PDB file of C-alpha atoms in Angstrom:
ATOM      1  CA  MET A   1     -21.377 -14.326  12.363  1.00  0.00           C
ATOM      2  CA  LYS A   2     -21.216 -13.263   8.869  1.00  0.00           C
ATOM      3  CA  ASP A   3     -20.116 -16.199   6.283  1.00  0.00           C
ATOM      4  CA  ILE A   4     -16.638 -15.577   5.799  1.00  0.00           C
ATOM      5  CA  SER A   5     -16.711 -16.007   1.961  1.00  0.00           C
ATOM      6  CA  TYR A   6     -18.602 -13.098   1.435  1.00  0.00           C
ATOM      7  CA  THR A   7     -17.145 -10.165   0.309  1.00  0.00           C
ATOM      8  CA  ASP A   8     -17.897  -6.365   0.351  1.00  0.00           C
ATOM      9  CA  TRP A   9     -15.347  -5.970  -2.440  1.00  0.00           C
ATOM     10  CA  GLU A  10     -16.374  -5.920  -6.105  1.00  0.00           C
ATOM     11  CA  LEU A  11     -13.634  -8.180  -7.073  1.00  0.00           C
ATOM     12  CA  THR A  12     -12.381  -8.352 -11.024  1.00  0.00           C
ATOM     13  CA  SER A  13     -12.207 -11.822 -12.445  1.00  0.00           C
ATOM     14  CA  ALA A  14      -8.387 -11.802 -12.010  1.00  0.00           C
ATOM     15  CA  GLN A  15      -8.558 -10.711  -8.403  1.00  0.00           C
ATOM     16  CA  ILE A  16     -11.073 -14.049  -8.098  1.00  0.00           C
ATOM     17  CA  ARG A  17      -8.218 -15.924  -9.716  1.00  0.00           C
ATOM     18  CA  THR A  18      -5.679 -14.713  -7.684  1.00  0.00           C
ATOM     19  CA  VAL A  19      -7.718 -15.266  -4.501  1.00  0.00           C
ATOM     20  CA  ILE A  20      -8.016 -19.071  -5.730  1.00  0.00           C
ATOM     21  CA  LYS A  21      -4.098 -19.167  -6.522  1.00  0.00           C
ATOM     22  CA  LEU A  22      -3.626 -17.817  -2.757  1.00  0.00           C
ATOM     23  CA  ARG A  23      -6.213 -20.314  -0.873  1.00  0.00           C
ATOM     24  CA  LYS A  24      -3.711 -23.053  -2.359  1.00  0.00           C
ATOM     25  CA  LEU A  25      -0.324 -20.941  -1.284  1.00  0.00           C
ATOM     26  CA  TYR A  26      -1.904 -20.639   2.242  1.00  0.00           C
ATOM     27  CA  SER A  27      -4.125 -23.912   2.730  1.00  0.00           C
ATOM     28  CA  ASN A  28      -1.795 -24.780   5.757  1.00  0.00           C
ATOM     29  CA  TYR A  29      -3.167 -21.507   7.544  1.00  0.00           C
ATOM     30  CA  PRO A  30      -6.188 -21.569   9.709  1.00  0.00           C
ATOM     31  CA  TYR A  31      -9.587 -20.090   8.991  1.00  0.00           C
ATOM     32  CA  ALA A  32      -9.560 -17.568  11.856  1.00  0.00           C
ATOM     33  CA  LEU A  33      -6.110 -15.868  11.870  1.00  0.00           C
ATOM     34  CA  GLY A  34      -4.657 -13.955  14.878  1.00  0.00           C
ATOM     35  CA  THR A  35      -2.429 -10.889  14.505  1.00  0.00           C
ATOM     36  CA  LYS A  36       1.015 -12.780  14.380  1.00  0.00           C
ATOM     37  CA  ASP A  37      -0.181 -15.317  11.671  1.00  0.00           C
ATOM     38  CA  VAL A  38      -1.267 -12.128   9.556  1.00  0.00           C
ATOM     39  CA  MET A  39       2.200 -10.891   9.862  1.00  0.00           C
ATOM     40  CA  LYS A  40       3.914 -14.004   8.994  1.00  0.00           C
ATOM     41  CA  MET A  41       1.646 -14.494   6.096  1.00  0.00           C
ATOM     42  CA  LEU A  42       2.115 -10.819   4.387  1.00  0.00           C
ATOM     43  CA  GLY A  43       5.744 -10.597   5.618  1.00  0.00           C
ATOM     44  CA  VAL A  44       5.306  -7.355   7.730  1.00  0.00           C
ATOM     45  CA  GLY A  45       5.099  -6.136  11.291  1.00  0.00           C
ATOM     46  CA  ARG A  46       2.693  -5.826  13.901  1.00  0.00           C
ATOM     47  CA  ALA A  47       2.704  -1.988  13.328  1.00  0.00           C
ATOM     48  CA  THR A  48       1.929  -2.709   9.780  1.00  0.00           C
ATOM     49  CA  VAL A  49      -0.666  -5.157  10.340  1.00  0.00           C
ATOM     50  CA  LEU A  50      -2.567  -2.680  12.586  1.00  0.00           C
ATOM     51  CA  ASN A  51      -2.138   0.023  10.525  1.00  0.00           C
ATOM     52  CA  LEU A  52      -3.886  -2.024   7.786  1.00  0.00           C
ATOM     53  CA  LYS A  53      -6.503  -2.856   9.745  1.00  0.00           C
ATOM     54  CA  ASN A  54      -6.969   0.534  11.519  1.00  0.00           C
ATOM     55  CA  CYS A  55      -7.340   2.097   7.639  1.00  0.00           C
ATOM     56  CA  GLY A  56     -10.028  -0.283   6.762  1.00  0.00           C
ATOM     57  CA  MET A  57      -7.561  -1.961   4.307  1.00  0.00           C
ATOM     58  CA  LEU A  58      -7.753  -5.117   6.314  1.00  0.00           C
ATOM     59  CA  ARG A  59     -10.968  -6.258   7.583  1.00  0.00           C
ATOM     60  CA  HIS A  60     -11.298  -8.030  11.048  1.00  0.00           C
ATOM     61  CA  TYR A  61     -13.511  -9.261  13.974  1.00  0.00           C
ATOM     62  CA  ASN A  62     -13.131  -7.941  17.302  1.00  0.00           C
ATOM     63  CA  LEU A  63     -13.433 -11.002  19.891  1.00  0.00           C
ATOM     64  CA  GLY A  64     -13.058  -9.208  22.949  1.00  0.00           C
ATOM     65  CA  ASN A  65      -9.249  -7.986  23.733  1.00  0.00           C
ATOM     66  CA  HIS A  66      -8.502 -10.387  20.671  1.00  0.00           C
ATOM     67  CA  LEU A  67      -8.559  -9.886  16.590  1.00  0.00           C
ATOM     68  CA  ILE A  68      -9.612 -11.927  14.357  1.00  0.00           C
ATOM     69  CA  TYR A  69      -8.723 -12.206  10.933  1.00  0.00           C
ATOM     70  CA  PRO A  70     -10.673 -14.630   8.575  1.00  0.00           C
ATOM     71  CA  LYS A  71      -8.160 -16.209   6.428  1.00  0.00           C
ATOM     72  CA  GLU A  72     -10.606 -15.472   3.235  1.00  0.00           C
ATOM     73  CA  TRP A  73     -10.478 -11.724   4.240  1.00  0.00           C
ATOM     74  CA  VAL A  74      -6.566 -11.633   4.153  1.00  0.00           C
ATOM     75  CA  LEU A  75      -6.329 -12.967   0.939  1.00  0.00           C
ATOM     76  CA  GLU A  76      -8.731 -10.778  -0.247  1.00  0.00           C
ATOM     77  CA  TYR A  77      -6.779  -7.859   0.698  1.00  0.00           C
ATOM     78  CA  LEU A  78      -3.714  -9.647  -0.801  1.00  0.00           C
ATOM     79  CA  ALA A  79      -5.616  -9.871  -4.131  1.00  0.00           C
ATOM     80  CA  VAL A  80      -7.105  -6.174  -4.051  1.00  0.00           C
ATOM     81  CA  TYR A  81      -4.233  -4.105  -2.489  1.00  0.00           C
ATOM     82  CA  ALA A  82      -1.013  -6.258  -3.067  1.00  0.00           C
ATOM     83  CA  VAL A  83      -0.930  -8.899  -5.709  1.00  0.00           C
ATOM     84  CA  SER A  84      -3.035  -7.893  -8.811  1.00  0.00           C
ATOM     85  CA  ASP A  85      -3.110  -4.225 -10.385  1.00  0.00           C
ATOM     86  CA  LYS A  86       0.141  -3.281  -8.394  1.00  0.00           C
ATOM     87  CA  PRO A  87       1.630   0.015 -10.051  1.00  0.00           C
ATOM     88  CA  ASN A  88       5.187  -0.374 -10.776  1.00  0.00           C
ATOM     89  CA  VAL A  89       7.797   2.420  -9.929  1.00  0.00           C
ATOM     90  CA  ARG A  90       7.606   3.740 -12.918  1.00  0.00           C
ATOM     91  CA  ASP A  91       3.777   4.668 -12.988  1.00  0.00           C
ATOM     92  CA  TYR A  92       4.523   6.400  -9.383  1.00  0.00           C
ATOM     93  CA  GLN A  93       7.354   8.093 -11.367  1.00  0.00           C
ATOM     94  CA  ARG A  94       4.574   9.542 -13.991  1.00  0.00           C
ATOM     95  CA  GLU A  95       2.295  10.999 -10.818  1.00  0.00           C
ATOM     96  CA  VAL A  96       5.372  12.167  -9.079  1.00  0.00           C
ATOM     97  CA  LEU A  97       5.954  14.530 -11.911  1.00  0.00           C
ATOM     98  CA  ARG A  98       2.325  15.158 -12.718  1.00  0.00           C
ATOM     99  CA  TYR A  99       1.945  16.072  -9.187  1.00  0.00           C
ATOM    100  CA  CYS A 100       4.931  17.736  -8.925  1.00  0.00           C
ATOM    101  CA  ARG A 101       3.953  20.724 -11.513  1.00  0.00           C
ATOM    102  CA  THR A 102       4.126  22.735  -8.572  1.00  0.00           C
ATOM    103  CA  ARG A 103       6.760  22.940  -5.796  1.00  0.00           C
ATOM    104  CA  ARG A 104       6.071  19.765  -3.432  1.00  0.00           C
ATOM    105  CA  THR A 105       8.093  18.674  -0.376  1.00  0.00           C
ATOM    106  CA  ILE A 106       8.766  15.191  -0.028  1.00  0.00           C
ATOM    107  CA  THR A 107       6.041  14.597   2.984  1.00  0.00           C
ATOM    108  CA  GLU A 108       3.405  16.395   0.483  1.00  0.00           C
ATOM    109  CA  ILE A 109       4.689  13.585  -2.548  1.00  0.00           C
ATOM    110  CA  ALA A 110       4.753  10.478  -0.056  1.00  0.00           C
ATOM    111  CA  GLN A 111       1.212  11.590   1.589  1.00  0.00           C
ATOM    112  CA  HIS A 112      -0.141  12.180  -2.512  1.00  0.00           C
ATOM    113  CA  LEU A 113       0.926   8.779  -3.426  1.00  0.00           C
ATOM    114  CA  ASN A 114       0.456   6.906   0.014  1.00  0.00           C
ATOM    115  CA  LEU A 115       4.040   5.768   0.345  1.00  0.00           C
ATOM    116  CA  GLY A 116       6.276   5.923   2.712  1.00  0.00           C
ATOM    117  CA  ALA A 117       9.125   9.112   2.611  1.00  0.00           C
ATOM    118  CA  GLY A 118      12.149   6.947   2.013  1.00  0.00           C
ATOM    119  CA  PHE A 119      10.693   4.598  -0.870  1.00  0.00           C
ATOM    120  CA  CYS A 120       9.771   8.072  -2.331  1.00  0.00           C
ATOM    121  CA  ARG A 121      13.319   9.478  -1.807  1.00  0.00           C
ATOM    122  CA  ASP A 122      15.429   6.156  -2.955  1.00  0.00           C
ATOM    123  CA  TYR A 123      13.268   5.089  -5.573  1.00  0.00           C
ATOM    124  CA  LEU A 124      11.343   7.848  -7.143  1.00  0.00           C
ATOM    125  CA  LEU A 125      12.605  11.320  -6.574  1.00  0.00           C
ATOM    126  CA  LYS A 126      16.593  10.407  -6.853  1.00  0.00           C
ATOM    127  CA  PRO A 127      15.837   8.640 -10.102  1.00  0.00           C
ATOM    128  CA  LEU A 128      14.003  11.234 -11.355  1.00  0.00           C
ATOM    129  CA  CYS A 129      16.417  14.335 -10.185  1.00  0.00           C
ATOM    130  CA  GLU A 130      19.914  12.322 -11.691  1.00  0.00           C
ATOM    131  CA  HIS A 131      17.262  12.213 -15.248  1.00  0.00           C
ATOM    132  CA  GLY A 132      17.289  15.702 -15.121  1.00  0.00           C
ATOM    133  CA  GLU A 133      13.282  15.043 -15.075  1.00  0.00           C
ATOM    134  CA  LEU A 134      12.769  16.503 -11.553  1.00  0.00           C
ATOM    135  CA  ILE A 135      14.656  19.423  -9.840  1.00  0.00           C
ATOM    136  CA  CYS A 136      15.321  19.322  -6.025  1.00  0.00           C
ATOM    137  CA  GLU A 137      15.924  22.445  -4.210  1.00  0.00           C
ATOM    138  CA  ALA A 138      16.672  23.481  -0.746  1.00  0.00           C
ATOM    139  CA  ASP A 139      13.325  25.225   0.949  1.00  0.00           C
ATOM    140  CA  LYS A 140      14.252  29.150   1.948  1.00  0.00           C
ATOM    141  CA  ARG A 141      12.671  28.820   5.087  1.00  0.00           C
ATOM    142  CA  GLU A 142      13.985  25.867   5.796  1.00  0.00           C
ATOM    143  CA  VAL A 143      17.194  24.559   4.758  1.00  0.00           C
ATOM    144  CA  LYS A 144      17.150  20.807   5.686  1.00  0.00           C
ATOM    145  CA  ARG A 145      13.891  20.984   4.127  1.00  0.00           C
ATOM    146  CA  HIS A 146      13.781  20.131   0.411  1.00  0.00           C
ATOM    147  CA  CYS A 147      10.909  20.776  -2.413  1.00  0.00           C
ATOM    148  CA  TYR A 148      10.819  19.165  -5.738  1.00  0.00           C
ATOM    149  CA  LYS A 149       9.302  20.698  -8.856  1.00  0.00           C
ATOM    150  CA  ALA A 150       9.076  18.664 -12.427  1.00  0.00           C
ATOM    151  CA  VAL A 151      11.350  20.250 -15.305  1.00  0.00           C
ATOM    152  CA  ARG A 152       8.827  21.177 -18.297  1.00  0.00           C
TER     153      ARG A 152
END
């Protein structure tokens, strides 16, 4: 079995400091976590944990029919993806404006940003449309479908 302190990721010094802080915060958790423990630790549902596992963001071991998540790997996930260097909403909005130089659907935008469509609509697209930076048009082929284009 591989040493759990070993990492395949190249962590920055800020991310290493974050892992050290997280170790103290989650010291009461066991070294080997089940899916329910990871759900509690991350504050997400089972489907999210399994999606993170399936896309390779959350490393694990298969032990028969059980998924084992070494705590150190969950802390590394938090340091790399969830805590440090996390873009803010304005960074995402800038990327939306850059990406929407041509007409794009909400699905295309969400996939490009790797975010949920509801989050994109409520926190990115709606404020940009209200400020006049983005135009929302109904698709001529499908009235229910909207397309977005940056104002330049």
